[in-house]
Amino acid sequence: QVRLVESGGGLVQAGGSLRLSCTASGLTFSSYDMGWFRQAPGKEREFVASIFGSGRTTPYAESVKGRFTISRDNAKNTVYLQMNNLKPEDTAVYYCAAKVLFTSRYNYWGQGTQVTVSS
């Protein structure tokens, strides 16, 4: 029913940029807060960025602050993560997630998209 589909991952050299997209279906998109998370091999999943249904953002993870930007287009049911000045430490599977407004638990998750940053 509810599906979140990420795209835009790939292999990039350090210092390069990627733009991830996550398109949602099966839900009223504007009624959901959206988030990006990532998980590196052997590591736990970590928070990257989030954005409310209104378009307001929460504080970014310290590791990506100043380099990544989250945005959303409610008309397209899509949330984006613009990643600039990528570093090898950014290598991970990136996941899109959705939660109902004013709740703390993410209800739905995408399948993830691989981002690999070479030195």
PDB file of C-alpha atoms in Angstrom:
ATOM      1  CA  GLN A   1       0.000   0.000   0.000  1.00  0.00           C
ATOM      2  CA  VAL A   2       2.404   2.680   1.219  1.00  0.00           C
ATOM      3  CA  ARG A   3       5.603   2.769  -0.793  1.00  0.00           C
ATOM      4  CA  LEU A   4       8.694   4.936  -0.526  1.00  0.00           C
ATOM      5  CA  VAL A   5      11.103   4.599  -3.428  1.00  0.00           C
ATOM      6  CA  GLU A   6      14.550   6.173  -3.316  1.00  0.00           C
ATOM      7  CA  SER A   7      16.661   6.998  -6.336  1.00  0.00           C
ATOM      8  CA  GLY A   8      19.778   8.954  -7.215  1.00  0.00           C
ATOM      9  CA  GLY A   9      22.430   6.952  -5.413  1.00  0.00           C
ATOM     10  CA  GLY A  10      25.630   5.870  -7.059  1.00  0.00           C
ATOM     11  CA  LEU A  11      29.396   6.141  -7.119  1.00  0.00           C
ATOM     12  CA  VAL A  12      30.995   9.563  -6.863  1.00  0.00           C
ATOM     13  CA  GLN A  13      34.463  10.913  -6.163  1.00  0.00           C
ATOM     14  CA  ALA A  14      35.215  12.808  -2.979  1.00  0.00           C
ATOM     15  CA  GLY A  15      34.175  16.419  -3.357  1.00  0.00           C
ATOM     16  CA  GLY A  16      31.398  15.574  -5.756  1.00  0.00           C
ATOM     17  CA  SER A  17      27.648  15.894  -5.396  1.00  0.00           C
ATOM     18  CA  LEU A  18      24.579  13.709  -5.592  1.00  0.00           C
ATOM     19  CA  ARG A  19      20.882  14.428  -5.284  1.00  0.00           C
ATOM     20  CA  LEU A  20      18.745  11.702  -3.773  1.00  0.00           C
ATOM     21  CA  SER A  21      15.017  11.547  -4.371  1.00  0.00           C
ATOM     22  CA  CYS A  22      12.295   9.670  -2.537  1.00  0.00           C
ATOM     23  CA  THR A  23       8.838   9.432  -4.027  1.00  0.00           C
ATOM     24  CA  ALA A  24       5.938   8.319  -1.850  1.00  0.00           C
ATOM     25  CA  SER A  25       2.679   6.687  -2.813  1.00  0.00           C
ATOM     26  CA  GLY A  26      -0.294   5.341  -0.900  1.00  0.00           C
ATOM     27  CA  LEU A  27      -0.373   8.190   1.606  1.00  0.00           C
ATOM     28  CA  THR A  28      -1.353  11.831   1.875  1.00  0.00           C
ATOM     29  CA  PHE A  29       2.135  13.182   1.497  1.00  0.00           C
ATOM     30  CA  SER A  30       1.583  16.593   3.095  1.00  0.00           C
ATOM     31  CA  SER A  31       0.351  14.868   6.275  1.00  0.00           C
ATOM     32  CA  TYR A  32       3.734  13.215   6.824  1.00  0.00           C
ATOM     33  CA  ASP A  33       7.065  14.404   8.094  1.00  0.00           C
ATOM     34  CA  MET A  34       9.937  12.971   6.086  1.00  0.00           C
ATOM     35  CA  GLY A  35      13.427  11.956   7.048  1.00  0.00           C
ATOM     36  CA  TRP A  36      16.683  10.686   5.601  1.00  0.00           C
ATOM     37  CA  PHE A  37      18.783   8.115   7.434  1.00  0.00           C
ATOM     38  CA  ARG A  38      21.893   6.208   6.472  1.00  0.00           C
ATOM     39  CA  GLN A  39      23.641   3.010   7.449  1.00  0.00           C
ATOM     40  CA  ALA A  40      27.262   2.145   6.727  1.00  0.00           C
ATOM     41  CA  PRO A  41      28.495  -1.469   6.717  1.00  0.00           C
ATOM     42  CA  GLY A  42      28.822  -2.775  10.256  1.00  0.00           C
ATOM     43  CA  LYS A  43      27.302   0.388  11.712  1.00  0.00           C
ATOM     44  CA  GLU A  44      23.916   1.280  13.136  1.00  0.00           C
ATOM     45  CA  ARG A  45      21.473   3.380  11.194  1.00  0.00           C
ATOM     46  CA  GLU A  46      21.894   7.084  11.883  1.00  0.00           C
ATOM     47  CA  PHE A  47      19.780  10.162  11.385  1.00  0.00           C
ATOM     48  CA  VAL A  48      20.793  12.534   8.608  1.00  0.00           C
ATOM     49  CA  ALA A  49      18.046  15.113   8.100  1.00  0.00           C
ATOM     50  CA  SER A  50      14.306  15.616   8.417  1.00  0.00           C
ATOM     51  CA  ILE A  51      11.629  17.972   7.208  1.00  0.00           C
ATOM     52  CA  PHE A  52       8.104  18.684   8.396  1.00  0.00           C
ATOM     53  CA  GLY A  53       5.080  18.574   6.155  1.00  0.00           C
ATOM     54  CA  SER A  54       5.119  22.366   6.084  1.00  0.00           C
ATOM     55  CA  GLY A  55       8.653  22.427   4.725  1.00  0.00           C
ATOM     56  CA  ARG A  56      10.406  23.459   7.939  1.00  0.00           C
ATOM     57  CA  THR A  57      13.560  21.502   8.683  1.00  0.00           C
ATOM     58  CA  THR A  58      14.978  20.135  11.900  1.00  0.00           C
ATOM     59  CA  PRO A  59      18.688  20.392  12.788  1.00  0.00           C
ATOM     60  CA  TYR A  60      20.918  18.301  10.550  1.00  0.00           C
ATOM     61  CA  ALA A  61      23.262  15.648  11.814  1.00  0.00           C
ATOM     62  CA  GLU A  62      26.540  17.324  12.760  1.00  0.00           C
ATOM     63  CA  SER A  63      28.459  15.175  10.304  1.00  0.00           C
ATOM     64  CA  VAL A  64      26.552  16.569   7.315  1.00  0.00           C
ATOM     65  CA  LYS A  65      25.749  20.097   8.459  1.00  0.00           C
ATOM     66  CA  GLY A  66      26.652  22.658   5.833  1.00  0.00           C
ATOM     67  CA  ARG A  67      26.973  20.043   3.097  1.00  0.00           C
ATOM     68  CA  PHE A  68      23.551  18.396   2.830  1.00  0.00           C
ATOM     69  CA  THR A  69      20.170  20.012   2.237  1.00  0.00           C
ATOM     70  CA  ILE A  70      16.768  18.381   2.613  1.00  0.00           C
ATOM     71  CA  SER A  71      13.750  19.681   0.729  1.00  0.00           C
ATOM     72  CA  ARG A  72      10.351  18.486  -0.412  1.00  0.00           C
ATOM     73  CA  ASP A  73       7.863  19.053  -3.185  1.00  0.00           C
ATOM     74  CA  ASN A  74       4.426  18.124  -1.911  1.00  0.00           C
ATOM     75  CA  ALA A  75       2.921  18.444  -5.372  1.00  0.00           C
ATOM     76  CA  LYS A  76       5.250  15.663  -6.516  1.00  0.00           C
ATOM     77  CA  ASN A  77       5.047  13.567  -3.328  1.00  0.00           C
ATOM     78  CA  THR A  78       8.827  13.731  -3.250  1.00  0.00           C
ATOM     79  CA  VAL A  79      11.517  14.536  -0.714  1.00  0.00           C
ATOM     80  CA  TYR A  80      15.089  15.297  -1.771  1.00  0.00           C
ATOM     81  CA  LEU A  81      18.516  15.191  -0.220  1.00  0.00           C
ATOM     82  CA  GLN A  82      21.087  17.345  -1.957  1.00  0.00           C
ATOM     83  CA  MET A  83      24.548  16.145  -0.965  1.00  0.00           C
ATOM     84  CA  ASN A  84      27.528  18.371  -1.741  1.00  0.00           C
ATOM     85  CA  ASN A  85      31.232  18.058  -0.986  1.00  0.00           C
ATOM     86  CA  LEU A  86      30.843  14.355  -0.409  1.00  0.00           C
ATOM     87  CA  LYS A  87      33.402  12.534   1.709  1.00  0.00           C
ATOM     88  CA  PRO A  88      34.335   8.844   1.876  1.00  0.00           C
ATOM     89  CA  GLU A  89      32.744   8.783   5.338  1.00  0.00           C
ATOM     90  CA  ASP A  90      29.391   9.477   3.663  1.00  0.00           C
ATOM     91  CA  THR A  91      29.447   6.043   2.045  1.00  0.00           C
ATOM     92  CA  ALA A  92      26.319   4.218   3.199  1.00  0.00           C
ATOM     93  CA  VAL A  93      22.902   3.000   2.219  1.00  0.00           C
ATOM     94  CA  TYR A  94      20.563   5.974   2.445  1.00  0.00           C
ATOM     95  CA  TYR A  95      16.973   5.431   3.519  1.00  0.00           C
ATOM     96  CA  CYS A  96      13.907   7.591   3.163  1.00  0.00           C
ATOM     97  CA  ALA A  97      11.302   7.428   5.941  1.00  0.00           C
ATOM     98  CA  ALA A  98       7.875   8.882   6.670  1.00  0.00           C
ATOM     99  CA  LYS A  99       5.933   9.548   9.854  1.00  0.00           C
ATOM    100  CA  VAL A 100       2.591  11.078  10.701  1.00  0.00           C
ATOM    101  CA  LEU A 101       2.712  14.761  11.671  1.00  0.00           C
ATOM    102  CA  PHE A 102       3.237  15.374  15.399  1.00  0.00           C
ATOM    103  CA  THR A 103       4.429  11.827  16.093  1.00  0.00           C
ATOM    104  CA  SER A 104       7.933  10.642  16.978  1.00  0.00           C
ATOM    105  CA  ARG A 105       8.050   7.238  15.301  1.00  0.00           C
ATOM    106  CA  TYR A 106       8.748   6.769  11.611  1.00  0.00           C
ATOM    107  CA  ASN A 107       6.072   4.496  10.209  1.00  0.00           C
ATOM    108  CA  TYR A 108       7.330   3.719   6.717  1.00  0.00           C
ATOM    109  CA  TRP A 109      10.716   3.127   5.172  1.00  0.00           C
ATOM    110  CA  GLY A 110      12.081   2.854   1.676  1.00  0.00           C
ATOM    111  CA  GLN A 111      14.347   0.105   0.400  1.00  0.00           C
ATOM    112  CA  GLY A 112      17.447   2.277   0.471  1.00  0.00           C
ATOM    113  CA  THR A 113      19.845   3.513  -2.167  1.00  0.00           C
ATOM    114  CA  GLN A 114      23.606   2.984  -2.112  1.00  0.00           C
ATOM    115  CA  VAL A 115      25.930   5.974  -2.039  1.00  0.00           C
ATOM    116  CA  THR A 116      29.629   5.245  -2.456  1.00  0.00           C
ATOM    117  CA  VAL A 117      32.222   8.007  -2.251  1.00  0.00           C
ATOM    118  CA  SER A 118      35.711   7.169  -3.455  1.00  0.00           C
ATOM    119  CA  SER A 119      38.909   8.847  -2.264  1.00  0.00           C
TER     120      SER A 119
END
